[in-house]
Coordinates of N, CA and C in Angstrom, one line a residue:
M1 N -21.2 -17.7 48.0 CA -20.0 -16.9 48.4 C -20.2 -15.2 48.1
E2 N -19.6 -14.6 48.9 CA -19.7 -13.2 48.5 C -18.8 -12.8 47.1
K3 N -19.1 -11.7 46.4 CA -18.3 -11.6 45.3 C -17.0 -10.8 45.8
T4 N -15.8 -11.5 45.1 CA -14.6 -10.5 45.5 C -14.2 -10.0 44.2
Y5 N -13.7 -8.6 44.7 CA -13.0 -7.8 43.5 C -11.3 -7.9 43.4
L6 N -10.9 -8.2 42.1 CA -9.7 -8.5 42.0 C -9.1 -7.2 41.4
T7 N -8.1 -6.6 41.9 CA -7.6 -5.3 41.2 C -6.9 -5.5 39.8
L8 N -6.6 -4.5 39.1 CA -5.9 -4.8 37.8 C -4.9 -5.7 38.0
K9 N -3.9 -5.0 38.9 CA -2.6 -5.6 39.1 C -2.7 -7.1 39.4
E10 N -3.6 -7.5 40.3 CA -3.9 -8.8 40.7 C -4.3 -9.7 39.3
T11 N -5.2 -9.0 38.6 CA -5.6 -9.8 37.3 C -4.5 -10.3 36.4
A12 N -3.6 -8.9 36.2 CA -2.6 -9.1 35.4 C -1.5 -10.3 36.0
K13 N -1.5 -10.5 37.2 CA -0.5 -11.4 37.7 C -1.2 -13.0 37.3
L14 N -2.5 -12.9 37.5 CA -3.2 -14.2 37.0 C -3.0 -14.5 35.4
V15 N -2.9 -13.6 34.9 CA -2.8 -13.6 33.2 C -1.5 -14.1 33.1
R16 N -0.4 -13.4 33.8 CA 0.8 -14.1 33.6 C 1.4 -15.5 33.9
I17 N 0.5 -15.9 35.0 CA 0.4 -17.2 35.5 C -0.1 -18.0 34.5
A18 N -1.3 -17.8 34.0 CA -2.0 -18.7 32.9 C -1.1 -18.8 31.7
L19 N -0.5 -17.6 31.3 CA 0.4 -17.8 30.2 C 1.6 -18.7 30.5
K20 N 2.1 -18.5 31.5 CA 3.3 -19.3 31.6 C 3.0 -20.9 31.9
K21 N 1.6 -21.1 32.3 CA 1.5 -22.5 32.6 C 1.1 -23.2 31.3
N22 N 0.6 -22.3 30.3 CA -0.4 -22.8 28.9 C 0.7 -22.8 27.8
F23 N 1.9 -21.8 27.9 CA 2.8 -21.8 26.9 C 4.1 -21.5 27.3
P24 N 4.6 -22.5 28.1 CA 6.1 -22.5 28.6 C 7.2 -22.2 27.6
G25 N 8.2 -21.3 27.8 CA 9.1 -21.2 27.1 C 8.9 -19.7 26.2
V26 N 7.7 -19.4 26.2 CA 7.1 -18.3 25.3 C 7.5 -16.6 26.1
K27 N 8.0 -15.8 25.5 CA 8.3 -14.6 26.3 C 6.9 -13.7 26.1
F28 N 6.4 -13.4 27.1 CA 5.1 -12.7 26.8 C 5.4 -11.4 27.6
S29 N 4.8 -10.0 27.1 CA 4.7 -8.7 27.8 C 3.3 -8.4 28.1
V30 N 3.1 -8.4 29.3 CA 1.8 -8.4 30.1 C 1.9 -6.7 30.7
R31 N 1.1 -6.0 30.0 CA 0.9 -4.6 30.6 C -0.2 -4.3 31.0
S32 N -0.6 -3.6 32.2 CA -1.9 -3.3 32.2 C -2.0 -1.6 32.3
E33 N -3.2 -1.0 32.1 CA -3.4 0.2 31.8 C -5.0 0.7 32.2
S34 N -4.9 1.9 32.7 CA -6.1 2.4 33.2 C -6.6 3.6 32.4
F35 N -7.8 3.7 32.0 CA -8.4 4.8 31.1 C -9.8 5.1 31.4
A36 N -10.1 6.5 31.0 CA -11.6 6.9 31.3 C -12.5 5.9 30.8
G37 N -13.5 5.3 31.8 CA -14.2 4.3 31.5 C -14.0 2.8 31.7
G38 N -12.7 2.5 32.2 CA -12.2 1.3 32.3 C -10.7 1.1 32.5
S39 N -10.5 -0.3 31.9 CA -9.0 -0.6 32.3 C -8.9 -1.7 31.3
A40 N -7.5 -2.1 30.9 CA -7.0 -3.2 29.9 C -5.9 -3.6 30.4
I41 N -5.6 -4.9 29.8 CA -4.4 -5.6 30.1 C -3.9 -5.8 28.4
R42 N -2.7 -5.6 28.2 CA -2.4 -5.6 26.8 C -1.1 -6.9 27.0
V43 N -1.4 -7.9 25.9 CA -0.4 -9.1 26.0 C 0.1 -9.1 24.7
N44 N 1.5 -9.0 24.6 CA 2.2 -8.9 23.3 C 3.5 -10.2 23.4
Y45 N 3.7 -10.6 22.1 CA 4.6 -11.7 22.2 C 5.0 -12.0 20.7
T46 N 6.2 -12.4 20.6 CA 6.7 -12.7 19.1 C 6.8 -14.2 18.8
D47 N 6.3 -14.5 17.5 CA 6.4 -15.9 17.2 C 5.4 -16.8 18.1
G48 N 5.7 -17.9 18.2 CA 5.2 -18.5 19.2 C 3.6 -19.2 18.9
P49 N 2.8 -19.6 19.6 CA 1.4 -20.2 19.5 C 0.7 -19.2 18.8
L50 N -0.4 -19.8 18.0 CA -1.2 -19.0 17.2 C -1.9 -17.8 18.2
Q51 N -2.2 -16.7 17.7 CA -2.9 -15.5 18.5 C -4.2 -16.1 19.3
K52 N -5.1 -16.8 18.4 CA -6.3 -17.2 18.8 C -6.2 -18.0 20.1
A53 N -5.1 -18.9 19.9 CA -4.8 -19.7 21.2 C -4.7 -19.1 22.3
V54 N -4.0 -17.9 22.3 CA -3.3 -17.3 23.4 C -4.6 -16.5 23.9
E55 N -5.4 -16.0 22.9 CA -6.7 -15.2 23.4 C -7.6 -16.1 24.2
K56 N -7.7 -17.4 23.7 CA -8.5 -18.5 24.4 C -8.2 -18.4 25.9
V57 N -7.1 -18.3 26.4 CA -6.6 -18.5 27.7 C -6.7 -17.5 28.5
V58 N -6.5 -16.3 27.9 CA -6.5 -14.9 28.4 C -8.0 -14.1 28.6
N59 N -8.8 -14.4 27.7 CA -9.8 -13.9 27.5 C -10.7 -13.7 28.7
C60 N -10.8 -14.9 29.3 CA -11.7 -15.4 30.6 C -11.5 -14.4 31.8
Y61 N -10.4 -13.6 31.8 CA -9.9 -12.7 32.8 C -10.3 -11.2 32.8
A62 N -11.3 -11.1 31.8 CA -11.6 -10.0 31.4 C -13.3 -9.7 32.0
Y63 N -13.5 -8.7 32.5 CA -15.0 -8.5 33.2 C -15.8 -7.7 32.2
G64 N -15.3 -7.4 30.8 CA -16.3 -6.4 30.0 C -16.5 -7.2 28.8
G65 N -17.7 -7.1 28.3 CA -18.1 -7.6 26.8 C -18.5 -6.5 26.0
F66 N -18.7 -6.6 24.7 CA -19.2 -5.5 24.0 C -19.8 -6.1 22.8
D67 N -21.0 -5.6 22.6 CA -22.1 -5.9 21.6 C -21.9 -4.8 20.6
G68 N -21.3 -5.2 19.4 CA -20.9 -4.2 18.1 C -22.2 -4.0 17.4
M69 N -23.5 -4.8 17.8 CA -24.7 -4.7 17.1 C -25.4 -3.4 17.5
I70 N -25.4 -3.4 18.6 CA -25.9 -2.0 19.1 C -25.0 -1.3 20.2
D71 N -23.8 -1.3 19.8 CA -22.8 -0.5 20.5 C -23.0 -0.4 21.9
L72 N -23.0 -1.3 22.5 CA -23.2 -1.4 24.0 C -22.3 -2.4 24.7
S73 N -21.6 -1.9 25.9 CA -20.9 -2.9 26.7 C -21.9 -3.5 27.7
F74 N -21.2 -4.6 28.4 CA -21.8 -5.4 29.4 C -20.8 -6.1 30.4
T75 N -21.2 -6.4 31.4 CA -20.3 -6.7 32.5 C -20.5 -8.2 32.6
I76 N -19.1 -9.0 33.0 CA -19.4 -10.3 33.0 C -18.5 -10.7 34.5
N77 N -19.1 -11.5 35.4 CA -18.6 -11.9 36.6 C -18.2 -13.6 36.4
H78 N -17.2 -13.8 37.2 CA -16.8 -15.3 36.9 C -16.6 -16.1 38.2
W79 N -16.5 -17.3 38.2 CA -16.3 -18.3 39.2 C -14.9 -18.3 39.3
W80 N -14.1 -18.3 40.1 CA -12.5 -18.6 40.2 C -12.0 -19.4 41.3
N81 N -11.4 -20.4 41.0 CA -10.8 -21.5 41.7 C -9.2 -20.9 41.9
E82 N -9.4 -20.5 43.3 CA -7.9 -19.8 43.7 C -6.9 -21.3 43.5
K83 N -7.2 -22.3 44.0 CA -6.3 -23.4 44.1 C -5.7 -24.0 42.7
T84 N -6.6 -24.0 41.9 CA -6.2 -24.8 40.7 C -6.2 -23.6 39.6
G85 N -6.4 -22.5 39.8 CA -6.3 -21.4 38.8 C -7.5 -21.4 38.0
E86 N -8.5 -22.3 37.8 CA -9.4 -22.4 36.7 C -10.5 -21.3 36.8
V87 N -11.0 -20.9 35.7 CA -12.1 -19.7 35.7 C -13.3 -19.9 34.7
V88 N -14.3 -20.0 35.0 CA -15.4 -20.2 34.3 C -16.7 -18.9 34.8
N89 N -17.4 -19.0 33.6 CA -18.3 -17.7 33.7 C -19.3 -17.9 34.9
A90 N -19.8 -16.8 35.4 CA -20.8 -17.1 36.6 C -22.0 -16.0 36.2
S91 N -22.0 -15.2 35.9 CA -23.1 -14.3 35.5 C -22.9 -13.1 34.7
S92 N -24.0 -12.5 34.0 CA -23.7 -11.5 33.0 C -25.2 -10.9 32.8
G93 N -25.5 -9.7 32.6 CA -26.7 -9.1 32.4 C -26.8 -9.1 30.6
G94 N -25.7 -9.5 30.0 CA -25.8 -9.6 28.6 C -26.4 -8.3 27.9
T95 N -27.0 -8.5 26.6 CA -27.4 -7.2 25.9 C -29.0 -7.6 25.4
N96 N -29.5 -8.7 25.5 CA -30.6 -9.3 24.8 C -31.6 -8.3 25.5
N97 N -31.7 -7.9 26.4 CA -32.8 -7.2 27.2 C -32.7 -5.9 26.6
S98 N -31.8 -5.5 25.8 CA -31.6 -4.1 25.0 C -31.5 -4.2 23.5
G99 N -32.0 -5.4 23.1 CA -31.9 -5.8 21.7 C -30.7 -6.3 21.1
G100 N -29.9 -6.9 21.9 CA -28.4 -7.2 21.3 C -28.4 -9.0 21.2
L101 N -27.3 -9.0 21.0 CA -27.1 -10.4 20.7 C -26.5 -11.4 21.7
Y102 N -26.2 -11.0 22.8 CA -25.6 -11.7 24.1 C -26.7 -11.9 25.1
E103 N -27.0 -13.1 25.5 CA -27.9 -13.6 26.4 C -27.3 -13.5 27.9
S104 N -28.3 -13.1 28.8 CA -27.8 -12.8 30.4 C -27.9 -14.3 30.7
Y105 N -27.0 -14.5 31.8 CA -26.9 -15.8 32.4 C -26.8 -15.7 33.8
D106 N -26.7 -16.8 34.7 CA -26.6 -16.6 36.1 C -26.3 -18.1 36.6
Y107 N -25.0 -18.4 36.5 CA -24.7 -19.8 36.9 C -24.2 -20.1 38.3
G108 N -24.7 -21.3 38.9 CA -24.7 -21.3 40.4 C -23.0 -21.8 40.4
C109 N -22.5 -21.7 41.9 CA -21.3 -22.1 42.1 C -20.7 -23.5 41.6
P110 N -19.9 -23.8 41.0 CA -19.4 -25.0 40.4 C -19.1 -26.2 41.7
G111 N -18.6 -25.5 42.9 CA -18.5 -26.5 44.0 C -17.6 -26.0 45.0
E112 N -17.1 -26.6 45.8 CA -16.0 -26.2 46.8 C -14.8 -25.8 46.3
G113 N -14.6 -24.4 46.9 CA -13.3 -24.0 46.6 C -13.5 -22.8 45.7
W114 N -14.6 -22.5 45.1 CA -14.7 -21.6 44.0 C -15.3 -20.4 44.5
V115 N -15.0 -19.0 44.2 CA -15.3 -18.0 44.5 C -15.9 -17.1 43.4
K116 N -16.8 -16.3 43.7 CA -17.4 -15.3 42.5 C -16.4 -13.9 42.5
V117 N -16.3 -13.8 41.4 CA -15.1 -12.7 41.3 C -15.4 -11.5 40.3
S118 N -15.0 -10.5 40.3 CA -14.8 -9.5 39.3 C -13.6 -9.1 39.1
F119 N -13.1 -9.4 37.9 CA -11.7 -9.1 37.7 C -11.6 -7.7 37.3
G120 N -10.2 -7.2 37.3 CA -9.8 -5.8 37.2 C -9.6 -5.1 36.0
A121 N -9.6 -6.1 35.0 CA -9.4 -5.5 33.7 C -10.9 -5.8 32.7
K122 N -11.2 -4.7 32.1 CA -12.3 -4.8 31.5 C -12.3 -5.3 29.9
Y123 N -11.1 -5.1 29.5 CA -10.7 -5.6 28.1 C -9.0 -6.2 28.4
I124 N -9.2 -7.5 27.4 CA -7.7 -7.9 27.3 C -7.3 -8.0 25.8
T125 N -6.5 -7.5 25.5 CA -6.1 -7.7 23.9 C -4.8 -8.5 24.0
V126 N -4.6 -8.9 22.5 CA -3.7 -9.9 22.2 C -3.0 -9.6 20.9
S127 N -1.6 -9.4 21.2 CA -0.9 -8.8 19.6 C 0.2 -9.8 19.5
Q128 N 0.1 -10.5 18.2 CA 1.6 -11.2 18.0 C 2.2 -10.4 16.9
G129 N 3.6 -10.5 17.3 CA 4.6 -10.1 16.5 C 5.3 -11.2 15.7
I130 N 5.6 -11.1 14.5 CA 6.3 -12.1 13.7 C 7.7 -11.5 13.5
S131 N 8.7 -12.6 13.6 CA 10.0 -12.2 13.5 C 10.5 -12.4 11.8
A132 N 11.4 -11.6 11.6 CA 11.8 -11.5 10.1 C 11.8 -12.9 9.4
D133 N 12.6 -13.6 10.1 CA 12.9 -15.1 9.6 C 11.7 -15.7 9.5
T134 N 10.5 -15.8 10.3 CA 9.5 -16.5 10.3 C 8.5 -15.9 9.0
Y135 N 8.6 -14.6 8.7 CA 8.1 -14.0 7.5 C 8.9 -14.8 6.2
K136 N 10.0 -14.7 6.3 CA 10.9 -15.4 5.1 C 10.3 -16.7 5.0
E137 N 10.1 -17.4 5.8 CA 9.5 -18.8 5.7 C 8.1 -18.8 5.1
A138 N 7.4 -17.9 5.7 CA 6.0 -17.7 5.3 C 5.9 -17.6 3.9
L139 N 6.8 -16.5 3.2 CA 6.9 -16.4 1.8 C 7.2 -17.4 1.0
E140 N 8.0 -18.3 1.4 CA 8.4 -19.5 0.8 C 7.0 -20.3 0.8
I141 N 6.4 -20.5 1.8 CA 5.4 -21.3 2.0 C 4.3 -21.0 0.7
T142 N 4.1 -19.6 0.9 CA 2.9 -19.0 0.3 C 3.4 -19.2 -1.4
A143 N 4.4 -19.0 -1.7 CA 5.0 -18.9 -3.1 C 4.9 -20.6 -3.6
E144 N 5.3 -21.4 -2.7 CA 5.0 -23.1 -3.3 C 3.8 -23.3 -3.4
K145 N 2.7 -22.7 -2.7 CA 1.2 -22.7 -2.5 C 0.7 -22.4 -3.8
F146 N 1.1 -21.3 -4.2 CA 0.8 -20.6 -5.7 C 1.4 -20.7 -6.7
K147 N 2.5 -21.8 -6.7 CA 3.4 -22.3 -7.8 C 2.7 -22.4 -9.1
N148 N 1.9 -23.3 -9.0 CA 1.1 -23.8 -10.2 C -0.4 -23.2 -10.5
S149 N -0.6 -22.1 -9.7 CA -1.8 -21.6 -10.2 C -1.8 -20.4 -10.9
N150 N -2.8 -19.7 -11.2 CA -2.9 -18.7 -12.0 C -2.8 -17.3 -11.6
L151 N -2.5 -17.3 -10.2 CA -2.5 -15.8 -9.4 C -1.0 -15.2 -9.7
N152 N 0.1 -16.1 -10.2 CA 1.3 -15.5 -10.4 C 1.8 -14.7 -9.3
F153 N 2.0 -15.2 -8.3 CA 2.5 -14.4 -7.1 C 4.1 -14.8 -7.3
N154 N 4.6 -13.5 -7.1 CA 6.1 -13.3 -7.0 C 6.4 -12.8 -5.7
P155 N 7.2 -13.9 -4.9 CA 7.7 -13.4 -3.7 C 8.4 -12.2 -3.4
D156 N 9.4 -12.0 -4.7 CA 10.3 -10.7 -4.7 C 9.6 -9.3 -4.5
L157 N 8.1 -9.4 -4.7 CA 7.5 -8.0 -4.8 C 7.2 -7.9 -3.4
V158 N 7.3 -8.7 -2.3 CA 7.2 -8.5 -1.0 C 8.5 -7.9 -0.3
E159 N 8.4 -7.0 0.7 CA 9.8 -6.7 1.2 C 9.6 -6.9 2.7
I160 N 10.7 -7.5 3.3 CA 10.7 -7.8 4.7 C 11.6 -6.9 5.3
S161 N 11.5 -6.1 6.4 CA 12.4 -5.3 7.1 C 11.9 -5.6 8.7
I162 N 12.9 -5.1 9.5 CA 12.9 -5.1 10.9 C 12.7 -4.0 11.8
S163 N 11.5 -3.7 12.6 CA 11.0 -2.7 13.3 C 12.2 -2.2 14.4
E164 N 12.5 -1.0 14.3 CA 13.4 -0.5 15.2 C 13.1 -0.6 16.5
Y165 N 11.7 -0.4 16.5 CA 10.8 -0.2 17.9 C 10.7 -1.7 18.6
S166 N 10.3 -2.5 18.0 CA 10.0 -4.0 18.5 C 11.0 -5.1 18.4
G167 N 11.7 -4.8 17.1 CA 12.7 -5.9 16.7 C 11.9 -6.9 15.7
N168 N 10.6 -6.9 15.7 CA 9.8 -7.7 15.2 C 9.9 -7.4 13.4
G169 N 9.5 -8.6 12.6 CA 9.5 -8.3 11.1 C 8.5 -7.5 11.0
C170 N 8.7 -6.8 9.8 CA 7.5 -5.8 9.1 C 7.5 -6.3 7.4
L171 N 6.3 -6.5 6.9 CA 6.0 -7.0 5.6 C 5.4 -5.5 5.0
N172 N 6.2 -5.5 3.9 CA 5.5 -4.3 3.0 C 5.2 -4.9 1.4
T173 N 3.9 -5.0 1.5 CA 3.2 -5.6 0.2 C 2.7 -4.7 -0.9
N174 N 3.3 -3.3 -0.9 CA 2.9 -2.1 -1.7 C 3.2 -2.7 -3.1
K175 N 4.3 -3.2 -3.2 CA 4.7 -3.5 -4.7 C 3.9 -4.8 -5.2
L176 N 3.6 -5.7 -4.4 CA 2.5 -6.6 -4.7 C 1.3 -6.4 -5.2
F177 N 0.5 -5.5 -4.5 CA -0.7 -4.7 -4.9 C -0.5 -3.8 -6.3
E178 N 0.5 -3.1 -6.2 CA 0.9 -2.4 -7.5 C 0.8 -3.5 -8.8
E179 N 1.7 -4.3 -8.8 CA 2.0 -5.4 -9.7 C 0.8 -6.1 -10.2
L180 N -0.2 -6.6 -9.2 CA -1.0 -7.5 -9.3 C -2.5 -7.0 -9.3
G181 N -2.5 -5.5 -9.0 CA -3.7 -4.9 -8.7 C -4.4 -4.9 -7.5
W182 N -5.4 -4.1 -6.9 CA -5.9 -3.9 -5.5 C -7.4 -4.6 -5.8
N183 N -7.1 -6.0 -5.8 CA -8.3 -6.8 -6.1 C -8.4 -8.0 -5.2
S184 N -9.5 -8.8 -5.1 CA -9.6 -9.9 -4.3 C -8.7 -10.8 -4.1
D185 N -8.1 -11.1 -5.4 CA -7.0 -12.1 -5.4 C -5.6 -11.6 -4.8
T186 N -5.6 -10.3 -4.9 CA -4.1 -9.9 -4.3 C -4.5 -10.0 -3.0
E187 N -5.5 -9.6 -2.2 CA -5.8 -9.6 -1.1 C -5.8 -11.0 -0.5
Y188 N -6.4 -11.9 -1.1 CA -6.1 -13.4 -0.8 C -4.8 -13.8 -0.5
I189 N -3.9 -13.5 -1.4 CA -2.5 -13.7 -1.2 C -1.9 -13.2 -0.1
N190 N -2.3 -11.9 0.0 CA -1.8 -11.0 1.2 C -2.4 -11.6 2.5
N191 N -3.5 -12.2 2.8 CA -3.7 -12.9 3.9 C -3.5 -14.3 4.2
E192 N -2.9 -14.8 3.0 CA -2.1 -16.2 3.1 C -0.9 -16.0 3.5
I193 N -0.1 -14.8 3.2 CA 1.3 -14.8 3.8 C 1.2 -14.5 5.4
Y194 N 0.3 -13.9 5.9 CA 0.2 -13.7 7.1 C -0.5 -14.8 7.8
A195 N -1.3 -15.6 7.2 CA -1.6 -17.0 7.9 C -0.7 -17.8 7.9
A196 N 0.4 -17.8 6.6 CA 1.4 -18.8 6.7 C 2.5 -18.5 7.8
A197 N 2.4 -17.3 8.0 CA 3.4 -16.7 9.3 C 3.1 -17.2 10.7
G198 N 1.8 -17.0 10.6 CA 1.3 -17.6 12.1 C 1.2 -19.1 12.1
Y199 N 1.0 -19.9 11.5 CA 1.1 -21.1 11.2 C 2.8 -21.8 11.4
S200 N 3.6 -21.0 10.6 CA 5.0 -21.3 10.8 C 5.4 -21.1 12.2
A201 N 5.3 -20.0 12.8 CA 5.5 -19.7 14.1 C 5.2 -20.9 15.0
A202 N 3.8 -21.3 14.9 CA 3.2 -22.1 15.9 C 3.9 -23.6 15.8
G203 N 4.3 -23.8 14.3 CA 4.9 -25.1 14.1 C 6.0 -25.0 14.7
K204 N 6.8 -24.1 14.7 CA 8.3 -24.1 15.1 C 8.3 -24.2 16.8
Y205 N 7.2 -23.4 17.5 CA 6.9 -23.4 18.7 C 6.6 -24.6 19.2
Y206 N 5.7 -25.7 18.6 CA 5.3 -26.9 19.3 C 6.2 -27.9 18.9
N207 N 7.0 -28.0 17.9 CA 7.8 -28.8 17.4 C 9.3 -28.7 18.5
N208 N 9.3 -27.5 19.0 CA 10.8 -27.6 19.9 C 10.8 -28.4 21.1

């Protein structure tokens, strides 16, 4: 079949459909934008499923890849089944011929009803916001985790506020680092708070 080009607007519509199908009940903001050298779709949401789960669903709608080892972008074409909405990789020049990490490939048509497409978004980014209530739960979880450890974590050193712009929660861990020092242990605690927030949000979503 001949390759079909889907516009940025058409690609954004497919992303919205995929998000609604895979994560019912979650409110996503899907915005498209064009810039010099390409285009992008920005996906934002608050709480809900883990960010990596959302990325797994939407990343297949991007036509661009990037090899950071050699600072080189490359193009990806896909097979798309309009009836089922499925998307799989079709072909890419990769970067291995330029000394990069990504192999080139060219996969045949999966079967009847599939068409080779070039999506309109070069990149798709996903950003998860966390509510203030979920951050409070994450602090409780983290405090319990380190209660009997030698890391001496005090949740009162972490401040939670609400962004006037997004309504999401904001963490301020400056006092935590000032009290415990700027070291790997404090960074570990800091990362555990954010991880606990993500898993707490996902737990509430999947258990509803």
